[in-house]
Short mmCIF file of C-alpha atoms and ligand atoms in Angstrom, two decimals:
data_model
loop_
_atom_site.label_atom_id
_atom_site.label_comp_id
_atom_site.label_asym_id
_atom_site.label_seq_id
_atom_site.Cartn_x
_atom_site.Cartn_y
_atom_site.Cartn_z
CA UNK A 193 -31.93 29.06 11.45
CA UNK A 194 -29.96 29.55 14.95
CA UNK A 195 -26.57 27.89 15.26
CA UNK A 196 -23.65 29.17 17.27
CA UNK A 197 -21.06 30.80 15.32
CA UNK A 198 -18.36 28.88 16.81
CA UNK A 199 -17.32 26.10 18.94
CA UNK A 200 -16.75 26.85 22.62
CA UNK A 201 -13.73 24.75 23.06
CA UNK A 202 -11.38 24.93 20.01
CA UNK A 203 -8.51 22.41 21.00
CA UNK A 204 -5.53 23.35 18.45
CA UNK A 205 -4.76 20.41 16.29
CA UNK A 206 -1.81 17.98 17.70
CA UNK A 207 1.41 17.35 15.52
CA UNK A 208 0.57 14.94 12.70
CA UNK A 209 -2.97 14.52 14.36
CA UNK A 210 -5.54 13.24 11.46
CA UNK A 211 -9.00 14.66 10.90
CA UNK A 212 -11.08 12.15 12.25
CA UNK A 213 -8.90 12.43 15.64
CA UNK A 214 -9.57 15.75 15.67
CA UNK A 215 -13.32 15.76 15.17
CA UNK A 216 -13.35 13.26 17.70
CA UNK A 217 -11.56 15.61 20.12
CA UNK A 218 -13.63 18.86 19.04
CA UNK A 219 -16.96 16.68 20.00
CA UNK A 220 -15.81 15.64 23.40
CA UNK A 221 -14.23 18.72 24.67
CA UNK A 222 -17.62 20.54 23.70
CA UNK A 223 -19.47 18.07 25.68
CA UNK A 224 -21.12 16.66 22.89
CA UNK A 225 -21.76 13.15 24.14
CA UNK A 226 -21.53 11.44 20.49
CA UNK A 227 -19.63 12.49 17.35
CA UNK A 228 -22.64 12.50 15.52
CA UNK A 229 -24.12 15.66 17.59
CA UNK A 230 -21.41 17.42 15.81
CA UNK A 231 -21.73 16.02 12.50
CA UNK A 232 -25.36 16.69 12.60
CA UNK A 233 -24.21 20.65 13.18
CA UNK A 234 -21.61 20.71 10.58
CA UNK A 235 -24.55 19.40 7.83
CA UNK A 236 -26.98 21.95 9.20
CA UNK A 237 -24.60 24.47 8.16
CA UNK A 238 -23.54 22.77 5.30
CA UNK A 239 -27.33 22.79 4.22
CA UNK A 240 -27.29 26.77 4.70
CA UNK A 241 -24.50 26.96 2.02
CA UNK A 242 -26.56 24.42 -0.21
CA UNK A 243 -24.02 22.01 0.15
CA UNK A 244 -23.83 18.20 0.98
CA UNK A 245 -20.66 16.14 2.25
CA UNK A 246 -19.92 13.13 4.53
CA UNK A 247 -17.78 14.48 7.57
CA UNK A 248 -15.58 11.51 7.46
CA UNK A 249 -14.94 11.43 3.97
CA UNK A 250 -14.99 15.17 3.09
CA UNK A 251 -14.73 16.34 -0.25
CA UNK A 252 -16.16 19.54 -0.32
CA UNK A 253 -14.27 22.92 0.05
CA UNK A 254 -17.13 24.16 1.97
CA UNK A 255 -16.90 21.67 4.90
CA UNK A 256 -13.30 22.70 5.67
CA UNK A 257 -14.72 26.23 5.66
CA UNK A 258 -17.53 25.50 7.91
CA UNK A 259 -15.29 23.26 10.44
CA UNK A 260 -12.57 26.58 10.29
CA UNK A 261 -15.49 28.98 11.41
CA UNK A 262 -16.47 26.38 13.76
CA UNK A 263 -12.65 25.73 15.14
CA UNK A 264 -11.22 29.65 14.33
CA UNK A 265 -8.32 27.54 12.40
CA UNK A 266 -7.47 28.17 9.30
CA UNK A 267 -9.28 25.77 6.34
CA UNK A 268 -6.34 24.55 4.59
CA UNK A 269 -4.62 23.43 8.10
CA UNK A 270 -7.37 21.32 8.59
CA UNK A 271 -7.81 19.94 5.12
CA UNK A 272 -3.77 18.93 5.61
CA UNK A 273 -5.43 16.93 8.58
CA UNK A 274 -7.31 14.93 6.08
CA UNK A 275 -6.70 12.26 3.16
CA UNK A 276 -6.10 15.14 0.90
CA UNK A 277 -2.90 15.59 2.25
CA UNK A 278 -1.77 12.68 0.47
CA UNK A 279 -2.87 14.03 -2.73
CA UNK A 280 0.30 15.84 -2.87
CA UNK A 281 2.66 12.69 -2.88
CA UNK A 282 5.11 12.10 -5.23
CA UNK A 283 4.13 8.35 -6.32
CA UNK A 284 1.31 10.06 -8.71
CA UNK A 285 2.27 11.11 -12.23
CA UNK A 286 2.31 14.56 -13.37
CA UNK A 287 -1.34 15.19 -14.12
CA UNK A 288 -4.20 17.79 -13.73
CA UNK A 289 -5.00 18.02 -10.20
CA UNK A 290 -8.99 19.28 -8.86
CA UNK A 291 -8.19 21.95 -6.50
CA UNK A 292 -10.11 22.38 -3.13
CA UNK A 293 -10.50 26.37 -3.18
CA UNK A 294 -10.92 27.71 0.55
CA UNK A 295 -12.38 30.77 -0.58
CA UNK A 296 -9.59 32.35 1.52
CA UNK A 297 -7.00 32.79 -1.59
CA UNK A 298 -5.51 28.89 -0.39
CA UNK A 299 -6.25 25.56 -1.81
CA UNK A 300 -5.05 22.52 -2.04
CA UNK A 301 -5.21 19.30 -4.11
CA UNK A 302 -8.42 17.13 -3.69
CA UNK A 303 -7.43 13.35 -3.33
CA UNK A 304 -10.19 11.56 -5.35
CA UNK A 305 -12.66 9.00 -3.80
CA UNK A 306 -11.46 6.25 -5.71
CA UNK A 307 -7.59 6.50 -4.42
CA UNK A 308 -8.91 7.28 -1.25
CA UNK A 309 -10.81 4.24 -0.79
CA UNK A 310 -7.61 2.38 -2.29
CA UNK A 311 -4.80 3.81 -0.23
CA UNK A 312 -6.54 5.08 3.00
CA UNK A 313 -7.74 2.84 5.83
CA UNK A 314 -11.44 3.49 6.79
CA UNK A 315 -11.58 5.51 10.58
CA UNK A 316 -13.65 2.24 11.97
CA UNK A 317 -10.79 0.00 11.44
CA UNK A 318 -7.71 1.88 12.11
CA UNK A 319 -4.21 1.36 12.94
CA UNK A 320 -1.79 2.84 16.10
CA UNK A 321 1.55 2.84 17.24
CA UNK A 322 1.28 1.76 21.01
CA UNK A 323 4.39 3.95 22.10
CA UNK A 324 3.08 6.66 20.41
CA UNK A 325 -0.66 6.44 21.92
CA UNK A 326 0.84 6.11 25.15
CA UNK A 327 2.70 9.39 24.76
CA UNK A 328 -0.39 10.99 23.56
CA UNK A 329 -3.69 10.14 22.98
CA UNK A 330 -4.77 11.02 19.68
CA UNK A 331 -4.68 9.45 16.04
CA UNK A 332 -2.03 10.15 13.50
CA UNK A 333 -2.41 11.20 9.87
CA UNK A 334 0.75 9.06 9.01
CA UNK A 335 -1.54 6.02 10.67
CA UNK A 336 -4.26 6.83 7.84
CA UNK A 337 -2.53 5.16 4.84
CA UNK A 338 -2.46 0.83 4.05
CA UNK A 339 1.04 1.47 2.97
CA UNK A 340 2.31 2.78 6.91
CA UNK A 341 2.90 -0.80 8.52
CA UNK A 342 5.53 0.45 11.08
CA UNK A 343 6.12 3.68 13.21
CA UNK A 344 9.57 5.03 12.00
CA UNK A 345 10.01 6.76 15.20
CA UNK A 346 9.79 3.70 17.51
CA UNK A 347 11.20 1.28 15.15
CA UNK A 348 8.11 -0.95 16.02
CA UNK A 349 5.24 -2.32 13.98
CA UNK A 350 1.37 -0.76 14.12
CA UNK A 351 -1.30 -2.41 15.68
CA UNK A 352 -4.85 -3.14 14.26
CA UNK A 353 -6.59 -4.84 17.00
CA UNK A 354 -7.88 -4.66 20.67
CA UNK A 355 -4.31 -6.77 22.26
CA UNK A 356 -7.27 -8.31 24.77
CA UNK A 357 -10.21 -9.54 22.24
CA UNK A 358 -8.67 -9.10 18.72
CA UNK A 359 -11.47 -6.25 17.76
CA UNK A 360 -10.79 -3.96 15.35
CA UNK A 361 -10.18 -0.30 16.77
CA UNK A 362 -11.45 2.55 15.43
CA UNK A 363 -10.24 6.05 15.45
CA UNK A 364 -12.44 6.70 18.67
CA UNK A 365 -11.22 3.84 20.41
CA UNK A 366 -7.51 5.22 19.69
CA UNK A 367 -8.15 8.61 21.07
CA UNK A 368 -9.83 6.85 24.26
CA UNK A 369 -6.84 4.51 24.04
CA UNK A 370 -9.62 1.92 24.53
CA UNK A 371 -10.99 -1.09 23.00
CA UNK A 372 -14.84 -0.57 22.05
CA UNK A 373 -16.22 -3.73 22.76
CA UNK A 374 -13.87 -5.01 25.91
CA UNK A 375 -12.48 -1.94 27.31
CA UNK A 376 -8.78 -3.14 27.57
CA UNK A 377 -6.03 -0.44 26.98
CA UNK A 378 -4.97 -0.23 23.99
CA UNK A 379 -1.21 0.77 24.84
CA UNK A 380 -1.00 -2.87 26.86
CA UNK A 381 0.82 -4.29 24.21
CA UNK A 382 4.00 -6.61 24.81
CA UNK A 383 6.76 -5.16 22.66
CA UNK A 384 7.30 -7.29 19.76
CA UNK A 385 11.12 -8.05 18.12
CA UNK A 386 12.55 -5.39 16.81
CA UNK A 387 12.04 -4.70 13.00
CA UNK A 388 14.97 -5.50 10.84
CA UNK A 389 16.60 -2.91 8.69
CA UNK A 390 15.43 -4.06 5.07
CA UNK A 391 11.80 -3.76 6.27
CA UNK A 392 12.64 -0.24 8.18
CA UNK A 393 14.29 1.01 4.94
CA UNK A 394 11.34 -0.20 2.68
CA UNK A 395 9.38 1.63 5.13
CA UNK A 396 11.19 4.70 5.34
CA UNK A 397 11.42 4.63 1.48
CA UNK A 398 7.34 4.52 1.19
CA UNK A 399 6.72 6.84 3.74
CA UNK A 400 8.81 9.47 1.89
CA UNK A 401 7.07 8.79 -1.28
CA UNK A 402 3.86 9.37 0.47
CA UNK A 403 5.04 12.69 1.60
CA UNK A 404 5.89 11.87 5.12
CA UNK A 405 8.75 11.57 7.60
CA UNK A 406 12.36 13.04 6.67
CA UNK A 407 13.43 13.12 2.92
CA UNK A 408 17.34 12.58 3.60
CA UNK A 409 18.60 10.39 0.96
CA UNK A 410 19.22 7.07 2.43
CA UNK A 411 21.99 4.42 1.07
CA UNK A 412 18.77 1.96 0.39
CA UNK A 413 17.09 4.65 -1.56
CA UNK A 414 20.34 5.08 -3.74
CA UNK A 415 20.14 1.19 -4.08
CA UNK A 416 17.15 1.83 -6.10
CA UNK A 417 16.91 2.33 -10.09
CA UNK A 418 17.55 6.33 -10.38
CA UNK A 419 13.44 6.75 -11.03
CA UNK A 420 11.34 8.78 -9.64
CA UNK A 421 8.84 7.64 -7.11
CA UNK A 422 5.74 8.03 -9.63
CA UNK A 423 7.18 5.27 -11.84
CA UNK A 424 8.61 3.18 -9.13
CA UNK A 425 5.59 2.85 -6.70
CA UNK A 426 3.49 1.34 -9.61
CA UNK A 427 6.70 -1.22 -10.30
CA UNK A 428 6.44 -1.51 -6.61
CA UNK A 429 2.77 -2.21 -6.51
CA UNK A 430 2.84 -4.91 -9.37
CA UNK A 431 5.54 -6.97 -7.53
CA UNK A 432 3.51 -6.51 -4.76
CA UNK A 433 0.38 -8.23 -6.29
CA UNK A 434 2.46 -10.86 -8.29
CA UNK A 435 3.75 -12.23 -4.74
CA UNK A 436 0.61 -11.91 -2.81
CA UNK A 437 -2.53 -11.23 -5.28
CA UNK A 438 -4.66 -11.26 -1.95
CA UNK A 439 -3.14 -8.24 -0.61
CA UNK A 440 -5.75 -6.17 1.31
CA UNK A 441 -5.52 -2.92 3.09
CA UNK A 442 -6.94 -4.75 6.22
CA UNK A 443 -4.19 -7.47 6.09
CA UNK A 444 -2.49 -6.67 9.72
CA UNK A 445 0.14 -4.54 10.01
CA UNK A 446 2.93 -7.54 10.55
CA UNK A 447 1.94 -9.08 7.58
CA UNK A 448 1.72 -5.78 5.32
CA UNK A 449 5.26 -5.06 6.59
CA UNK A 450 6.17 -8.53 5.71
CA UNK A 451 5.13 -8.62 2.27
CA UNK A 452 6.40 -4.59 1.56
CA UNK A 453 9.70 -6.01 2.55
CA UNK A 454 9.87 -8.83 0.41
CA UNK A 455 8.70 -6.69 -2.55
CA UNK A 456 11.11 -4.24 -2.24
CA UNK A 457 14.00 -6.21 -2.15
CA UNK A 458 12.91 -6.90 -5.89
CA UNK A 459 13.56 -3.34 -6.57
CA UNK A 460 16.73 -2.95 -4.73
CA UNK A 461 20.62 -3.32 -5.84
CA UNK A 462 18.62 -2.58 -9.31
CA UNK A 463 18.42 -5.29 -11.48
CA UNK A 464 20.22 -7.76 -9.03
CA UNK A 465 17.25 -8.06 -6.77
CA UNK A 466 14.42 -7.83 -9.85
CA UNK A 467 16.32 -10.73 -11.34
CA UNK A 468 16.00 -12.85 -8.33
CA UNK A 469 12.16 -11.79 -8.43
CA UNK A 470 11.83 -12.89 -12.14
CA UNK A 471 13.95 -16.19 -11.66
CA UNK A 472 11.44 -17.29 -8.72
CA UNK A 473 8.63 -16.43 -11.47
CA UNK A 474 10.33 -18.76 -14.03
CA UNK A 475 10.87 -21.56 -11.32
CA UNK A 476 7.25 -21.78 -10.55
CA UNK A 477 6.14 -21.95 -13.92
CA UNK A 478 8.58 -24.62 -14.35
CA UNK A 479 7.32 -26.50 -11.20
CA UNK A 480 4.04 -26.31 -12.11
CA UNK A 481 4.25 -26.97 -16.08
CA UNK A 482 6.32 -29.76 -15.40
CA UNK A 483 4.07 -31.17 -12.59
CA UNK A 484 1.12 -30.20 -15.05
CA UNK A 485 2.59 -32.29 -18.04
CA UNK A 486 5.02 -34.69 -16.53
CA UNK A 487 8.01 -32.91 -18.12
CA UNK A 488 11.37 -32.69 -17.00
CA UNK A 489 12.80 -30.14 -19.09
CA UNK A 490 15.88 -32.20 -20.75
CA UNK A 491 14.77 -30.54 -24.09
CA UNK A 492 13.52 -27.02 -24.68
CA UNK A 493 9.44 -26.39 -24.20
CA UNK A 494 7.16 -23.76 -24.87
CA UNK A 495 5.25 -22.31 -22.18
CA UNK A 496 2.11 -20.21 -23.19
CA UNK A 497 0.52 -17.08 -22.37
CA UNK A 498 -0.85 -18.10 -18.79
CA UNK A 499 2.75 -18.25 -17.79
CA UNK A 500 3.30 -15.86 -14.45
CA UNK A 501 6.37 -14.78 -16.08
CA UNK A 502 4.89 -13.68 -19.53
CA UNK A 503 3.36 -10.96 -17.49
CA UNK A 504 6.56 -9.33 -16.95
CA UNK A 505 7.60 -8.90 -20.37
CA UNK A 506 4.63 -7.90 -21.80
CA UNK A 507 3.43 -5.03 -19.35
CA UNK A 508 6.02 -2.66 -20.04
CA UNK A 509 6.48 -2.85 -23.58
CA UNK A 510 4.29 0.29 -24.44
CA UNK A 511 5.21 2.33 -22.04
CA UNK A 512 8.94 4.34 -22.47
CA UNK A 513 8.23 5.08 -18.58
CA UNK A 514 9.66 1.37 -18.05
CA UNK A 515 12.22 1.16 -20.58
CA UNK A 516 14.62 0.64 -17.63
CA UNK A 517 12.57 -2.60 -16.98
CA UNK A 518 12.12 -3.82 -20.24
CA UNK A 519 16.08 -3.52 -20.56
CA UNK A 520 16.26 -5.74 -17.32
CA UNK A 521 13.99 -8.37 -18.51
CA UNK A 522 15.71 -8.70 -21.46
CA UNK A 523 19.06 -9.12 -19.89
CA UNK A 524 17.34 -11.66 -17.55
CA UNK A 525 15.62 -13.74 -20.56
CA UNK A 526 19.07 -13.93 -22.07
CA UNK A 527 20.77 -14.94 -19.12
CA UNK A 528 18.24 -17.75 -18.46
CA UNK A 529 18.03 -19.05 -22.13
CA UNK A 530 14.35 -18.06 -22.49
CA UNK A 531 13.12 -16.67 -25.73
CA UNK A 532 10.08 -14.75 -26.70
CA UNK A 533 8.12 -16.23 -29.64
CA UNK A 534 5.01 -14.26 -30.70
CA UNK A 535 2.95 -14.58 -33.87
CA UNK A 536 0.33 -11.72 -34.56
CA UNK A 537 -2.51 -13.33 -31.93
CA UNK A 538 -0.32 -15.10 -29.62
CA UNK A 539 2.87 -14.85 -27.00
CA UNK A 540 4.78 -17.74 -25.50
CA UNK A 541 8.50 -18.61 -24.43
CA UNK A 542 10.77 -21.17 -25.24
CA UNK A 543 12.60 -22.42 -22.09
CA UNK A 544 15.77 -24.14 -22.35
CA UNK A 545 16.71 -24.52 -18.54
CA UNK A 546 19.70 -24.65 -16.86
CA UNK A 547 20.87 -27.56 -14.71
CA UNK A 548 19.41 -26.09 -11.49
CA UNK A 549 15.47 -25.39 -13.59
CA UNK A 550 15.81 -29.05 -14.31
CA UNK A 551 16.62 -30.36 -10.79
CA UNK A 552 13.10 -28.20 -9.64
CA UNK A 553 11.18 -29.87 -12.95
CA UNK A 554 12.43 -33.49 -12.53
CA UNK A 555 10.67 -34.61 -9.06
CA UNK A 556 7.80 -32.72 -10.17
CA UNK A 557 7.51 -34.64 -13.10
CA UNK A 558 8.30 -37.74 -11.33
CA UNK A 559 5.73 -37.30 -8.99
CA UNK A 560 2.85 -36.32 -11.79
CA UNK A 561 3.90 -39.54 -13.32
CA UNK A 562 3.29 -41.47 -10.17
CA UNK A 563 0.05 -40.03 -9.80
CA UNK A 564 -0.70 -40.73 -13.27
CA UNK A 565 0.09 -44.36 -12.83
CA UNK A 566 -2.02 -44.62 -9.69
CA UNK A 567 -5.13 -43.02 -11.59
CA UNK A 568 -4.71 -45.64 -14.25
CA UNK A 569 -4.62 -48.34 -12.01
CA UNK A 570 -7.92 -47.42 -10.18
ZN1 LIG B 703 5.47 5.57 17.52
ZN1 LIG B 704 -11.01 -5.43 23.78
#
């Protein structure tokens, strides 16, 4: 097997450059017409080492070692440009990690495939900040994450579609700054309205948790419950899910940004933000119940285990890390006249609705009665 020991052109990694971006620039710099040719060279090398891997989703230390030989760059530096960088984030609970051992005395924790596919966007459905891209034509590691919806430096939303034809953009398109379908310049985006400070703070906090950006304490961070990110992050995810069950990582950045901001407001000014969130769940339950049963809550009523609020007083019970949430939930129940009743096999809640809840329930009950009368008449 005769393969060149290293590539002729070996560009340096740019600040915050992603692994995918580097591979595309490397292929272009060395005159490989397509990226797949570079992948072929790497796969041949890997085969010689008796290993197999996917260059776009590298999971083996040998892959970084091969690229290190081709580019004369330390394998760890290359791996830090990949999704494995996020294995060091503060959102993960302390646990045993598998290390990528590069064989030169350096290593890096491995980001498991399951986590990567959940939190990291795919290179064929990527996102970018038009201003960053205007400044320098490459794809940033920061943009790899679905939780990143805005550029903090330029205080603007990221984009994941061609501004002209709305096609998805790939990392290859971003590196060329051109849409792969219609050829439009990806930086020709009209600057959207400035982002609200709550949204930016939520985004800043998320990025700090992921190990991106400057971890200087912000007033916003101070109004969060004083718990480590690996406790707050799963709580944030549960709230996000409760608010918008259909959120996917391919949702447009603007929409993801809006949802993150709303979910974060439930964590700030703890526990007041969380109480407002629970109150909205309770109001939803009352609305649904009164419509379904034509009930106006003048007398107490029992909501069963299907109630959306039910989730919030059962989910944290067994986990001492979430005691602070349990305490907040109990205070909320008490102040809103909600009692939890449980038998050995069932949990439900007895709601004595206050004036405001009755105001919500009454029109819904009326509507339900009218609908029933209509049905009976027909
Ligand atoms: Zn930017
Ligand atoms: Zn286009």
